[in-house]
XYZ file of C-alpha atoms in Angstrom:
555
model
C -4.275 39.412 116.861
C -7.409 41.577 116.629
C -10.676 40.044 117.498
C -12.908 39.031 114.668
C -16.525 38.125 114.657
C -17.036 34.416 114.450
C -18.670 33.047 111.340
C -20.720 29.916 111.744
C -20.634 27.119 109.226
C -24.356 26.585 109.807
C -26.471 29.577 110.906
C -28.709 27.425 113.121
C -27.025 24.195 114.130
C -29.212 21.389 115.324
C -26.962 20.912 118.312
C -25.007 23.715 119.998
C -22.257 21.279 120.831
C -21.695 20.738 117.110
C -21.323 24.436 116.373
C -17.761 25.197 115.223
C -16.154 28.557 114.820
C -14.451 28.243 111.443
C -12.500 31.487 111.653
C -11.362 30.636 115.153
C -9.997 27.301 114.033
C -8.244 28.939 111.107
C -6.659 31.546 113.315
C -5.641 28.862 115.751
C -3.974 26.864 113.033
C -2.159 29.920 111.687
C -0.951 30.947 115.144
C -0.050 27.393 116.043
C 2.331 26.974 113.065
C 5.897 27.480 114.204
C 6.775 29.709 111.232
C 3.646 31.769 111.289
C 4.017 35.510 111.455
C 2.106 38.549 110.515
C 2.338 39.608 106.856
C 1.774 43.215 105.960
C -1.395 43.881 104.003
C 0.363 45.754 101.190
C 2.755 42.825 100.659
C -0.210 40.458 100.263
C -1.686 42.714 97.605
C 1.611 42.907 95.715
C 1.985 39.114 95.569
C -1.632 38.672 94.515
C -1.331 41.273 91.768
C 1.932 39.706 90.444
C 0.422 36.252 90.146
C -2.626 37.670 88.424
C -0.474 39.594 85.883
C 1.629 36.545 85.009
C -1.484 34.499 84.352
C -2.874 37.127 82.008
C 0.475 37.434 80.221
C 0.723 33.645 79.764
C -2.843 33.487 78.492
C -2.162 36.248 75.949
C 0.953 34.449 74.682
C -0.912 31.142 74.296
C -3.780 32.810 72.441
C -1.361 34.737 70.210
C 0.664 31.637 69.336
C -2.530 29.717 68.598
C -3.806 32.442 66.283
C -0.430 32.717 64.559
C -0.373 28.947 64.004
C -3.889 29.031 62.566
C -2.988 31.949 60.298
C 0.152 30.212 59.026
C -1.705 26.907 58.567
C -4.536 28.523 56.620
C -2.014 30.404 54.508
C -0.073 27.205 53.828
C -3.202 25.310 52.809
C -4.490 28.121 50.607
C -1.269 29.388 49.070
C 1.226 26.520 49.102
C -1.114 23.526 48.931
C -3.989 25.315 47.253
C -3.117 24.035 43.785
C -2.838 20.459 45.031
C -6.208 20.491 46.773
C -7.838 22.306 43.887
C -6.538 19.670 41.476
C -7.736 16.917 43.806
C -11.187 18.473 43.952
C -11.282 18.884 40.193
C -10.006 15.329 39.827
C -13.202 14.119 41.437
C -15.221 16.230 39.021
C -13.070 16.195 35.872
C -11.486 13.328 33.970
C -9.002 13.096 31.133
C -10.017 10.294 28.781
C -8.052 8.874 25.834
C -9.449 9.031 22.307
C -8.209 5.933 20.424
C -6.629 6.542 17.048
C -7.726 4.795 13.864
C -5.437 1.826 13.221
C -3.640 1.801 9.884
C -4.642 -0.749 7.250
C -2.535 -3.424 5.550
C -2.356 -3.800 1.754
C -0.725 -6.332 -0.564
C 1.771 -5.409 -3.295
C -1.126 -4.593 -5.649
C -2.666 -2.238 -3.020
C -5.476 -4.720 -2.374
C -6.833 -4.034 1.111
C -6.347 -6.977 3.471
C -7.683 -5.549 6.752
C -10.670 -3.511 7.862
C -11.622 -1.661 11.052
C -15.245 -2.069 12.144
C -16.910 -0.322 15.126
C -17.588 -2.331 18.246
C -18.674 -1.726 21.828
C -17.310 -2.902 25.154
C -18.546 -2.787 28.727
C -15.885 -1.065 30.804
C -15.444 -0.443 34.511
C -13.376 2.150 36.401
C -12.428 0.566 39.775
C -11.861 3.973 41.399
C -15.545 4.861 40.896
C -16.808 1.749 42.668
C -18.138 2.154 46.239
C -15.528 2.055 49.001
C -17.803 -0.007 51.216
C -17.111 -3.699 50.615
C -20.738 -4.781 50.743
C -21.871 -2.034 48.387
C -18.974 -2.893 46.086
C -20.049 -6.541 46.007
C -23.602 -5.515 45.166
C -22.406 -3.400 42.226
C -20.254 -6.249 40.886
C -23.197 -8.627 41.285
C -25.420 -6.307 39.225
C -22.768 -6.067 36.507
C -22.441 -9.855 36.459
C -26.207 -10.187 36.060
C -26.317 -7.639 33.230
C -23.502 -9.261 31.268
C -24.156 -12.888 32.184
C -20.572 -13.061 33.437
C -19.522 -14.967 36.586
C -18.838 -12.685 39.548
C -15.500 -14.421 40.060
C -14.366 -13.454 36.556
C -15.180 -9.776 37.102
C -13.485 -9.734 40.503
C -10.420 -11.450 39.059
C -10.216 -8.907 36.223
C -10.416 -5.989 38.668
C -7.701 -7.505 40.860
C -5.522 -8.302 37.841
C -5.414 -4.628 36.877
C -5.476 -3.327 40.452
C -2.575 -0.963 39.810
C -4.632 0.930 37.225
C -7.718 1.802 39.289
C -8.273 5.114 37.475
C -8.315 3.464 34.023
C -11.151 1.739 32.180
C -10.979 -2.041 32.409
C -12.876 -4.124 29.868
C -15.367 -6.516 31.458
C -17.047 -7.718 28.260
C -15.817 -7.086 24.735
C -17.303 -7.091 21.243
C -20.896 -6.205 22.168
C -23.367 -5.663 19.365
C -25.177 -2.318 19.225
C -28.481 -3.482 20.727
C -26.799 -5.255 23.635
C -24.578 -2.245 24.292
C -27.563 0.133 24.400
C -29.552 -2.159 26.700
C -26.652 -2.362 29.129
C -26.103 1.392 28.866
C -29.696 2.096 29.929
C -29.783 -0.576 32.635
C -26.461 0.555 34.131
C -27.362 4.254 34.330
C -27.408 4.176 38.148
C -24.448 1.810 38.602
C -21.280 3.724 39.549
C -18.108 3.148 37.555
C -19.784 1.365 34.617
C -19.849 2.725 31.067
C -20.065 1.589 27.456
C -16.823 2.186 25.572
C -16.821 2.596 21.811
C -13.884 1.247 19.834
C -13.108 -0.867 16.794
C -12.055 -4.390 16.019
C -9.969 -5.786 13.193
C -11.342 -7.855 10.334
C -9.074 -9.738 7.946
C -10.665 -9.827 4.506
C -9.848 -9.079 0.886
C -11.633 -5.798 0.277
C -12.517 -5.135 -3.353
C -14.684 -2.457 -4.935
C -17.450 -5.001 -5.532
C -17.374 -7.247 -2.466
C -15.428 -8.683 0.424
C -13.627 -11.999 -0.055
C -12.159 -14.390 2.465
C -8.377 -14.369 2.588
C -6.396 -17.565 2.055
C -5.887 -19.057 5.504
C -2.107 -18.965 5.116
C -2.208 -15.148 5.205
C -2.961 -15.369 8.923
C 0.670 -16.298 9.592
C 1.755 -13.172 7.723
C -0.822 -10.669 8.976
C -1.074 -12.012 12.522
C -3.785 -10.716 14.847
C -4.478 -8.356 17.745
C -5.251 -9.207 21.343
C -5.692 -7.657 24.784
C -2.600 -6.597 26.674
C -1.501 -8.956 29.409
C -0.697 -7.385 32.819
C 3.002 -7.920 32.074
C 2.756 -6.147 28.712
C 0.774 -3.317 30.310
C 3.407 -2.805 33.018
C 6.011 -2.411 30.281
C 3.982 -0.270 27.874
C 1.864 1.878 30.212
C 4.355 4.755 30.129
C 4.257 4.577 26.322
C 0.537 5.386 26.389
C -1.033 1.912 26.397
C -4.121 1.338 28.552
C -5.775 -1.722 30.143
C -8.563 -1.495 27.561
C -6.173 -1.437 24.581
C -5.377 -4.152 22.071
C -1.931 -4.769 20.631
C -0.467 -6.755 17.762
C 0.321 -10.231 19.053
C 1.779 -11.935 15.978
C 2.693 -11.265 12.356
C 2.771 -7.821 10.773
C 0.318 -6.609 13.411
C 3.049 -7.115 16.004
C 6.175 -6.127 14.072
C 4.689 -2.876 12.771
C 2.591 -2.077 15.857
C 4.160 1.366 16.334
C 3.361 2.344 12.727
C -0.177 0.947 12.710
C -1.273 2.190 16.153
C -1.101 5.942 15.605
C -1.221 8.519 18.421
C -4.113 8.708 20.867
C -5.930 11.972 21.530
C -7.457 13.123 24.827
C -10.673 14.755 25.953
C -11.356 16.499 29.236
C -14.812 15.695 30.592
C -16.924 16.503 33.625
C -18.426 13.575 35.522
C -21.104 13.139 38.169
C -20.814 11.281 41.469
C -21.221 7.956 39.628
C -18.319 8.740 37.304
C -20.707 9.213 34.356
C -19.774 11.705 31.663
C -21.812 14.922 31.813
C -20.119 17.185 29.301
C -16.910 17.604 27.299
C -14.687 20.449 28.495
C -11.913 20.199 25.881
C -10.595 17.797 23.268
C -7.308 17.032 21.472
C -7.891 14.880 18.365
C -5.942 11.646 17.741
C -3.627 11.006 14.794
C -4.324 7.829 12.775
C -1.750 5.105 12.263
C 0.102 4.549 9.005
C -0.925 2.112 6.300
C 1.480 -0.772 5.677
C 2.092 -2.144 2.166
C 3.390 -5.703 1.788
C 5.587 -7.312 -0.831
C 3.192 -10.274 -0.678
C 1.065 -10.665 -3.799
C -2.286 -12.042 -2.663
C -2.781 -13.838 -5.999
C 0.601 -15.587 -5.738
C -0.196 -16.422 -2.112
C -3.481 -18.057 -3.118
C -1.835 -20.059 -5.896
C 1.032 -21.282 -3.713
C -1.355 -22.312 -0.940
C -3.578 -24.108 -3.457
C -0.780 -26.175 -4.997
C 0.844 -26.920 -1.657
C -2.459 -28.141 -0.228
C -3.000 -30.238 -3.357
C 0.406 -31.862 -2.900
C -0.379 -32.615 0.742
C -3.690 -34.191 -0.180
C -2.125 -36.268 -2.951
C 0.702 -37.489 -0.753
C -1.445 -38.081 2.304
C 0.400 -35.511 4.397
C -0.937 -32.736 6.599
C 1.940 -30.304 7.217
C 4.131 -28.274 4.874
C 5.490 -24.808 4.164
C 6.696 -22.874 1.136
C 8.350 -19.504 0.528
C 8.587 -17.460 -2.687
C 11.318 -14.788 -2.645
C 12.377 -12.199 -5.200
C 16.159 -12.809 -5.506
C 16.695 -9.214 -6.633
C 15.922 -7.662 -3.246
C 14.928 -10.384 -0.756
C 11.242 -9.406 -0.703
C 8.778 -12.245 -0.198
C 6.008 -12.685 -2.762
C 4.326 -15.495 -0.828
C 4.798 -17.311 2.462
C 2.657 -20.352 3.218
C 2.544 -22.571 6.285
C -0.056 -25.339 6.467
C -2.229 -26.013 8.303
C -3.104 -22.481 9.311
C -5.782 -20.612 11.268
C -8.214 -17.730 10.840
C -7.060 -14.391 12.274
C -10.705 -13.330 12.530
C -11.189 -15.893 15.309
C -8.990 -13.698 17.505
C -10.640 -10.420 16.528
C -12.635 -9.119 19.482
C -11.412 -11.990 21.666
C -11.311 -15.698 20.875
C -13.673 -18.049 22.679
C -12.256 -20.852 24.792
C -13.565 -23.685 22.632
C -12.000 -22.360 19.422
C -8.683 -21.632 21.108
C -8.528 -25.062 22.707
C -9.217 -26.549 19.289
C -6.169 -24.779 17.881
C -3.708 -25.615 20.642
C -4.824 -29.245 20.960
C -4.422 -29.910 17.217
C -1.414 -32.196 16.667
C -0.656 -30.389 13.407
C -0.144 -27.095 15.294
C -1.974 -24.649 13.001
C -0.737 -21.647 15.038
C 2.887 -22.608 14.318
C 4.522 -20.783 11.388
C 6.711 -23.536 9.952
C 8.182 -21.329 7.252
C 10.208 -19.251 9.711
C 9.886 -21.014 13.077
C 10.365 -24.641 12.060
C 13.868 -26.145 11.840
C 14.097 -29.340 9.769
C 16.760 -31.493 8.070
C 17.796 -29.654 4.909
C 17.651 -32.676 2.622
C 19.000 -32.491 -0.908
C 18.270 -28.767 -1.169
C 21.589 -28.182 0.625
C 23.656 -29.948 -2.074
C 24.319 -26.857 -4.272
C 25.968 -25.175 -1.264
C 28.388 -28.090 -0.852
C 29.017 -28.211 -4.602
C 29.934 -24.503 -4.541
C 32.211 -25.104 -1.538
C 34.047 -27.970 -3.295
C 34.544 -25.827 -6.407
C 35.769 -22.890 -4.325
C 38.217 -25.090 -2.418
C 39.566 -26.593 -5.654
C 38.535 -30.075 -4.618
C 36.714 -30.478 -7.943
C 36.357 -28.662 -11.246
C 33.238 -28.323 -13.388
C 34.465 -31.376 -15.300
C 35.364 -33.603 -12.345
C 33.368 -36.852 -12.263
C 32.605 -39.684 -9.854
C 31.015 -43.024 -10.626
C 27.641 -43.596 -9.008
C 26.821 -47.301 -8.756
C 24.051 -47.052 -6.188
C 25.950 -46.024 -3.063
C 29.124 -46.452 -1.000
C 29.988 -49.223 1.451
C 32.151 -48.426 4.479
C 32.756 -51.536 6.520
C 29.392 -52.934 7.510
C 27.624 -49.677 6.671
C 26.112 -48.835 3.306
C 25.216 -45.290 2.202
C 22.854 -45.497 -0.776
C 21.848 -43.372 -3.715
C 18.150 -42.741 -4.016
C 18.126 -44.594 -7.355
C 18.910 -48.290 -7.309
C 21.960 -49.028 -9.468
C 23.113 -45.430 -9.279
C 23.418 -42.706 -11.903
C 26.640 -43.668 -13.629
C 29.416 -41.177 -14.303
C 28.405 -37.888 -12.697
C 29.868 -34.387 -12.817
C 28.798 -31.446 -10.661
C 26.014 -30.292 -12.989
C 24.527 -33.768 -13.246
C 24.872 -34.232 -9.475
C 22.659 -31.200 -8.871
C 20.185 -32.015 -11.641
C 19.707 -35.599 -10.485
C 20.506 -35.106 -6.802
C 23.161 -37.836 -6.854
C 24.057 -38.780 -3.288
C 27.304 -40.576 -4.173
C 28.820 -37.407 -5.629
C 28.333 -35.610 -2.285
C 29.615 -38.540 -0.254
C 32.858 -38.148 -2.184
C 33.243 -34.366 -1.837
C 31.994 -34.324 1.751
C 33.576 -37.264 3.578
C 35.842 -38.634 0.837
C 36.231 -42.234 -0.291
C 39.208 -44.314 -1.327
C 41.874 -41.976 -2.699
C 39.520 -38.974 -2.683
C 39.877 -36.695 0.343
C 36.653 -34.893 1.172
C 36.221 -31.437 2.674
C 35.341 -32.721 6.127
C 32.598 -31.469 8.398
C 34.493 -28.371 9.613
C 34.981 -26.951 6.120
C 31.423 -27.880 5.097
C 29.937 -26.054 8.101
C 32.203 -23.082 7.429
C 30.626 -22.602 4.009
C 27.111 -23.028 5.377
C 27.832 -20.220 7.815
C 28.574 -17.966 4.832
C 24.901 -18.410 3.956
C 23.853 -17.614 7.571
C 22.416 -21.045 8.269
C 23.481 -20.759 11.898
C 21.784 -17.401 12.584
C 18.458 -15.659 12.145
C 18.107 -13.816 8.865
C 16.161 -10.941 10.437
C 12.844 -11.148 8.593
C 10.280 -8.566 9.727
C 7.994 -11.212 11.210
C 8.156 -12.434 14.818
C 9.093 -15.995 15.704
C 12.044 -16.656 13.396
C 14.557 -19.242 14.616
C 18.128 -19.988 13.585
C 19.254 -23.237 12.019
C 21.672 -25.675 13.645
C 25.044 -26.781 12.292
C 26.627 -29.777 14.070
C 30.311 -30.239 14.856
C 32.595 -32.950 16.187
C 32.852 -31.177 19.538
C 29.086 -30.826 19.812
C 28.521 -34.542 19.247
C 31.127 -35.536 21.807
C 29.683 -33.154 24.418
C 25.984 -33.902 23.872
C 25.963 -37.524 22.733
C 29.192 -38.780 24.233
C 30.279 -40.210 20.865
C 33.058 -39.435 18.437
C 32.319 -38.150 14.952
C 32.344 -40.849 12.254
C 32.728 -40.564 8.502
C 29.158 -41.784 8.264
C 28.082 -38.615 10.088
C 29.843 -36.561 7.425
C 28.137 -38.562 4.669
C 24.737 -37.908 6.242
C 25.399 -34.183 6.591
C 26.651 -33.957 2.985
C 23.169 -34.896 1.696
C 21.332 -32.690 4.210
C 20.503 -35.412 6.734
C 21.782 -36.228 10.195
C 21.903 -33.448 12.783
C 21.877 -30.458 10.446
C 18.704 -28.345 10.806
C 17.565 -25.355 8.734
C 14.397 -23.309 8.267
C 12.467 -23.124 4.978
C 13.217 -19.387 4.930
C 16.973 -20.048 5.179
C 16.838 -22.514 2.291
C 14.921 -19.984 0.182
C 17.405 -17.225 1.004
C 20.408 -19.342 0.059
C 18.827 -20.467 -3.232
C 18.020 -16.807 -4.018
C 21.660 -15.954 -3.288
C 22.800 -18.555 -5.810
C 20.254 -17.235 -8.318
C 21.299 -13.568 -8.047
C 25.018 -14.229 -8.272
C 26.015 -14.192 -4.612
C 24.218 -11.325 -2.832
C 22.459 -12.223 0.421
C 19.509 -9.926 1.115
C 17.656 -9.579 4.381
C 14.229 -11.148 3.759
C 11.245 -8.863 4.304
C 7.486 -8.721 3.709
C 6.895 -4.946 4.007
C 7.939 -2.531 1.263
C 6.639 0.797 2.593
C 4.394 2.656 5.017
C 1.999 5.460 4.078
C 1.128 8.430 6.291
C -2.680 8.585 6.211
C -2.804 12.307 6.982
C -0.325 13.538 4.367
C -0.277 10.615 1.945
C 3.515 10.599 2.140
C 5.143 7.228 1.419
C 8.104 5.890 3.390
C 9.863 3.014 1.567
C 11.539 0.256 3.584
C 14.989 -0.116 1.971
C 16.371 -3.555 1.166
C 19.348 -4.678 3.209
C-alpha cells in the first residue's frame, strides 16, 4: 500500500503520547480485515455515481407524485366539490326564509264573518346562529331571558325541545305588542340569533259593518282554536312545510279544514351578517292565501238555541247540556250547542297557565264538546226507532193497542210508567206522543202472551240508524254510541241477560249509550222519510284569489 502522509486529529496535541495517526489506524483496520482487498478506483466511482443517480431518480418520483396529488386534489375541490363548498359559504351569508300566508276566514251561513286575523309580533331565536362556545352561548341566553323576563330554564328547554330544527326560527315569546317588540328589537341588535318575527293571531268575533260583537260561547266548540305545534306534530308535518314557529288548528273547524285555511307559504332569499341579522332581500316568492270557509251554522239560530238551553239549565238547577239543530233535507247543522263552553280567544296567541288550569280543573268540563263527544243513555228519544222496528217486523199495526196501568210487574221487580196509574189504552201514535213506557215494554221484551222483539232484533234496527258507529261529521272528537248484547253482558259483567235488561233498553235506559248528534240524525231521518245524511257544518270554501266557490256536497 502506498505511503500516505499522516493527518493528525489535533494539529498540536498537548501530549505527544496522545497523538494518534488517524489515517494509519484506518489503513491498519482495512488491512487487518480478513476480506479486505484493493478496489480499483474506477469501480469506486461507478458505484458512487449509481447510488447518486438512484437517489435523484427517487426524489424526482416523490416530488412528481406529490405535485400530481396536489393537482388532482385542487381540481377535485374546485371542480367536483366546488358547488358544495360554494353553497356552504353562501349558506353562511344567505338564508331562505318563509313568508307566512294569510289564513282564510270563517263565515256563517249568512256570510257573517266569525274570525279575524290581527298582526302580532314574536321574539324568535335561530339556534344555529348562537355562539358555539358554551359560556358565550349561556351569556346570550341570559341576555334574552333578561330582555323578555323569561326564566333561563324555559328558554333552554325550548331550544332543546326543537334541537332537530337548529336552522329554523323558534318562538321564545309570543304575542308581543308593538312597543315591546320594538324595544326588544333595538336592545337585541348585537345579540346573535335573535330577531323579531311578524305574524298574525286569530280573533273570534262577529264582524259587522258597524262594530265587532262577541260570539256566543258555544261557537267555540264549532270554530275551535289554533295553537303551537308540538314536537310530535312538527316531526310529522315538517316535510309538508310546517315550521317550529307555526300555529295549527287544534280543534273544531280550525283543525278539520286546516289545509284549506292555511294557504301556501312563500319564500324570500336574504343576506345576513355574522349575527344572522337580515341585511337585504335578494329575491322573493309571494305566498298564496288560504281559502275562506262558509258554515251551515246560522249565528242567529246558534244564539237563540244557546239562550234557551242556558235558561232551561238555570231553571232546572243543572249545569251541563247540549243541543243540535239539523236540516233533515241535507244533514247540515244550523246550530250546535254544548254547555258550559269556553272562549276560543283565550287560546289565541297562547293561553296563560292560570286560565288553562281553570278550564281543565272545572268539574263541568267546558272544553268537552258533549254534542258529538258525549255518549249518554238515549232515554225516551229512542222510542220511535223501536216503534218503527215493531211495525216493520209485523209485531204491531198502527191500530194495535196495549193497556197501560202504571207499569209491569215481573216477579219481585216492577217496571213503571212515568205517570202514576198509567195512560190507559195506548196505540203506537199515543205511545210516542205520551212516551208510554208500558207500550215499549210489550214490544221490546214482551209480556204475558205478547212476544217482544228481543234485544238482538232491537239492536239490529238501531244499527240501521248507525248508532254503533261514528256518523262522520266534519268536526274532530266524534265518538260512536254503544249497543249492548247478551254476549257483552256475560263477558264483561259475568251475568246472564234478563228480561228486565230488555225492558230497560226498550225505553232508552240500561247500558245503551248514544250521542246527541246520533239522536238528531235519526230523528231527521224519520222526518225526511228515511234518508240518512252525513252531518256537516261546512257548505263551501271560497278561493280568495279567484273568488271561485267550491261547494261541499251532501252525502
